[in-house]
Short mmCIF file of C-alpha atoms in Angstrom, two decimals:
data_model
loop_
_atom_site.label_atom_id
_atom_site.label_comp_id
_atom_site.label_asym_id
_atom_site.label_seq_id
_atom_site.Cartn_x
_atom_site.Cartn_y
_atom_site.Cartn_z
CA MET A 1 -52.97 -17.07 -41.83
CA GLU A 2 -50.72 -16.68 -38.83
CA LYS A 3 -47.28 -15.12 -38.50
CA ILE A 4 -45.10 -14.94 -35.39
CA TRP A 5 -42.20 -12.58 -34.72
CA GLU A 6 -39.88 -12.27 -31.75
CA THR A 7 -38.39 -8.92 -30.83
CA ARG A 8 -35.78 -8.22 -28.20
CA SER A 9 -35.92 -4.44 -27.91
CA ALA A 10 -38.34 -1.55 -28.22
CA ALA A 11 -36.52 -0.55 -31.41
CA GLU A 12 -37.16 -3.98 -32.95
CA THR A 13 -40.84 -3.84 -31.93
CA ALA A 14 -41.19 -0.36 -33.48
CA ALA A 15 -39.41 -1.56 -36.65
CA LEU A 16 -41.88 -4.44 -36.98
CA GLY A 17 -44.75 -1.97 -36.53
CA ARG A 18 -43.24 0.24 -39.22
CA CYS A 19 -43.07 -2.69 -41.64
CA LEU A 20 -46.71 -3.54 -40.95
CA GLY A 21 -47.73 0.09 -41.46
CA GLU A 22 -45.88 0.27 -44.77
CA GLN A 23 -47.91 -2.73 -45.99
CA ALA A 24 -51.28 -1.53 -44.64
CA LEU A 25 -54.11 -0.86 -47.09
CA PRO A 26 -57.09 1.48 -46.88
CA GLY A 27 -60.03 -0.13 -45.13
CA GLN A 28 -57.99 -2.58 -43.10
CA ILE A 29 -58.69 -3.03 -39.40
CA TYR A 30 -55.93 -4.09 -37.04
CA CYS A 31 -56.87 -5.32 -33.56
CA LEU A 32 -54.03 -5.05 -31.06
CA SER A 33 -54.13 -6.95 -27.80
CA GLY A 34 -51.76 -7.62 -24.96
CA ASP A 35 -51.43 -6.91 -21.28
CA LEU A 36 -50.61 -3.45 -19.99
CA GLY A 37 -46.96 -2.64 -20.64
CA THR A 38 -46.34 -5.23 -23.35
CA GLY A 39 -45.42 -2.67 -26.02
CA LYS A 40 -48.67 -2.03 -27.87
CA THR A 41 -47.97 1.71 -28.02
CA VAL A 42 -44.41 1.13 -29.26
CA LEU A 43 -45.75 -1.12 -32.03
CA THR A 44 -48.41 1.48 -32.85
CA LYS A 45 -45.86 4.30 -33.10
CA GLY A 46 -43.88 2.20 -35.56
CA PHE A 47 -47.06 1.39 -37.49
CA ALA A 48 -47.86 5.10 -37.79
CA ALA A 49 -44.31 5.82 -38.97
CA GLY A 50 -44.80 3.17 -41.66
CA LEU A 51 -47.84 5.11 -42.83
CA GLY A 52 -45.67 8.22 -43.11
CA ILE A 53 -47.28 9.98 -40.15
CA GLN A 54 -45.08 12.69 -38.66
CA GLU A 55 -47.35 13.68 -35.76
CA HIS A 56 -46.53 12.56 -32.22
CA ILE A 57 -48.46 9.34 -31.54
CA THR A 58 -50.11 9.00 -28.15
CA SER A 59 -52.42 6.36 -26.75
CA PRO A 60 -56.04 7.54 -26.90
CA THR A 61 -56.85 6.00 -23.52
CA PHE A 62 -59.06 8.89 -22.43
CA THR A 63 -60.17 10.23 -25.82
CA ILE A 64 -60.97 6.73 -27.21
CA VAL A 65 -59.82 7.64 -30.74
CA ASN A 66 -57.01 9.74 -32.20
CA GLU A 67 -57.10 10.64 -35.87
CA TYR A 68 -53.98 11.28 -37.95
CA HIS A 69 -54.21 12.64 -41.48
CA ASP A 70 -50.65 13.53 -42.48
CA GLY A 71 -49.60 10.10 -43.81
CA LYS A 72 -50.27 8.20 -47.02
CA MET A 73 -53.81 7.52 -45.72
CA PRO A 74 -55.81 8.47 -42.63
CA PHE A 75 -54.97 6.52 -39.48
CA TYR A 76 -57.60 5.97 -36.78
CA HIS A 77 -56.10 4.77 -33.50
CA PHE A 78 -58.59 3.49 -30.93
CA ASP A 79 -58.13 2.46 -27.31
CA VAL A 80 -61.37 0.94 -26.05
CA TYR A 81 -59.99 -0.23 -22.68
CA ARG A 82 -62.01 2.31 -20.66
CA LEU A 83 -65.33 1.69 -22.40
CA CYS A 84 -67.94 -0.06 -20.25
CA ALA A 85 -70.57 -1.01 -22.80
CA PRO A 86 -70.82 -1.68 -26.54
CA GLU A 87 -73.24 1.24 -26.87
CA GLU A 88 -70.31 3.57 -26.23
CA LEU A 89 -68.75 2.42 -29.50
CA GLU A 90 -71.92 3.46 -31.27
CA GLU A 91 -71.78 6.87 -29.58
CA ILE A 92 -68.30 7.58 -30.97
CA GLY A 93 -69.28 6.47 -34.48
CA PHE A 94 -67.05 3.38 -34.49
CA GLU A 95 -68.83 1.76 -37.46
CA GLU A 96 -68.35 4.87 -39.57
CA TYR A 97 -64.61 4.76 -38.96
CA LEU A 98 -64.51 1.15 -40.15
CA SER A 99 -65.98 2.16 -43.50
CA LYS A 100 -63.68 5.14 -44.09
CA ASP A 101 -60.77 5.16 -46.52
CA GLY A 102 -58.09 4.94 -43.85
CA VAL A 103 -56.71 2.21 -41.65
CA CYS A 104 -57.96 1.50 -38.12
CA LEU A 105 -55.93 0.13 -35.25
CA VAL A 106 -57.98 -0.87 -32.21
CA GLU A 107 -56.27 -1.56 -28.89
CA TRP A 108 -58.18 -3.89 -26.56
CA ALA A 109 -60.52 -4.98 -29.38
CA GLU A 110 -61.00 -8.33 -27.65
CA LEU A 111 -63.35 -6.52 -25.24
CA PHE A 112 -65.85 -5.88 -28.05
CA THR A 113 -65.36 -8.69 -30.57
CA GLU A 114 -68.97 -8.46 -31.74
CA TRP A 115 -68.12 -5.07 -33.29
CA ILE A 116 -65.04 -6.28 -35.17
CA PRO A 117 -65.41 -7.42 -38.80
CA SER A 118 -64.45 -11.03 -39.51
CA ASP A 119 -61.63 -9.99 -41.85
CA ALA A 120 -59.83 -7.91 -39.21
CA ILE A 121 -56.14 -8.55 -38.59
CA TRP A 122 -55.45 -9.53 -34.98
CA ILE A 123 -52.05 -8.80 -33.41
CA THR A 124 -51.16 -10.07 -29.94
CA VAL A 125 -48.11 -8.80 -28.06
CA GLU A 126 -46.80 -11.00 -25.23
CA LYS A 127 -43.89 -10.74 -22.81
CA ASP A 128 -41.82 -13.69 -21.63
CA PHE A 129 -39.47 -12.63 -18.84
CA ALA A 130 -37.70 -15.99 -19.03
CA LYS A 131 -36.39 -14.81 -22.42
CA GLY A 132 -35.44 -11.32 -21.23
CA GLU A 133 -37.10 -8.13 -20.02
CA ASP A 134 -37.35 -6.68 -23.54
CA TYR A 135 -38.44 -9.89 -25.26
CA ARG A 136 -41.79 -9.79 -27.08
CA LYS A 137 -43.64 -12.49 -28.99
CA ILE A 138 -45.86 -10.84 -31.57
CA THR A 139 -48.47 -12.98 -33.29
CA MET A 140 -50.52 -11.76 -36.24
CA ARG A 141 -53.50 -13.71 -37.50
CA GLN A 142 -56.26 -13.18 -39.99
CA GLU A 143 -59.09 -15.51 -40.89
CA GLU A 144 -58.86 -16.86 -44.41
CA LYS A 145 -61.58 -15.46 -46.67
CA ALA A 146 -63.98 -18.08 -47.96
#
């Protein structure tokens, strides 16, 4: 399955994230990729809002994972950009998070694909300056279950 959206403002990107968060189910894993500055955090803030989370959402660049528990289910937001080796995922208990009753969103998951379950939902955020400074192409894909 693949879906593609185009947004033309941060507000539209956040609104798409909110819609995705509203539809999220416990146990799902979302993998978010895109270059620095493409709007991954904006999409994530909208996603959290869709889960009903009221806390301020920040990127866990230095903490690796932020946990939020005030929404309709727990939300585990990872940023694995600064990790150097897969063993570091083991040290933070990454696998345990994947089996919890919340939803996980992992930024930069493409750096550690061997740790990502095959049924994860992959979201790529891309800029295209030819279409405007605020333009984003957002592609969501998930492998079909056999």
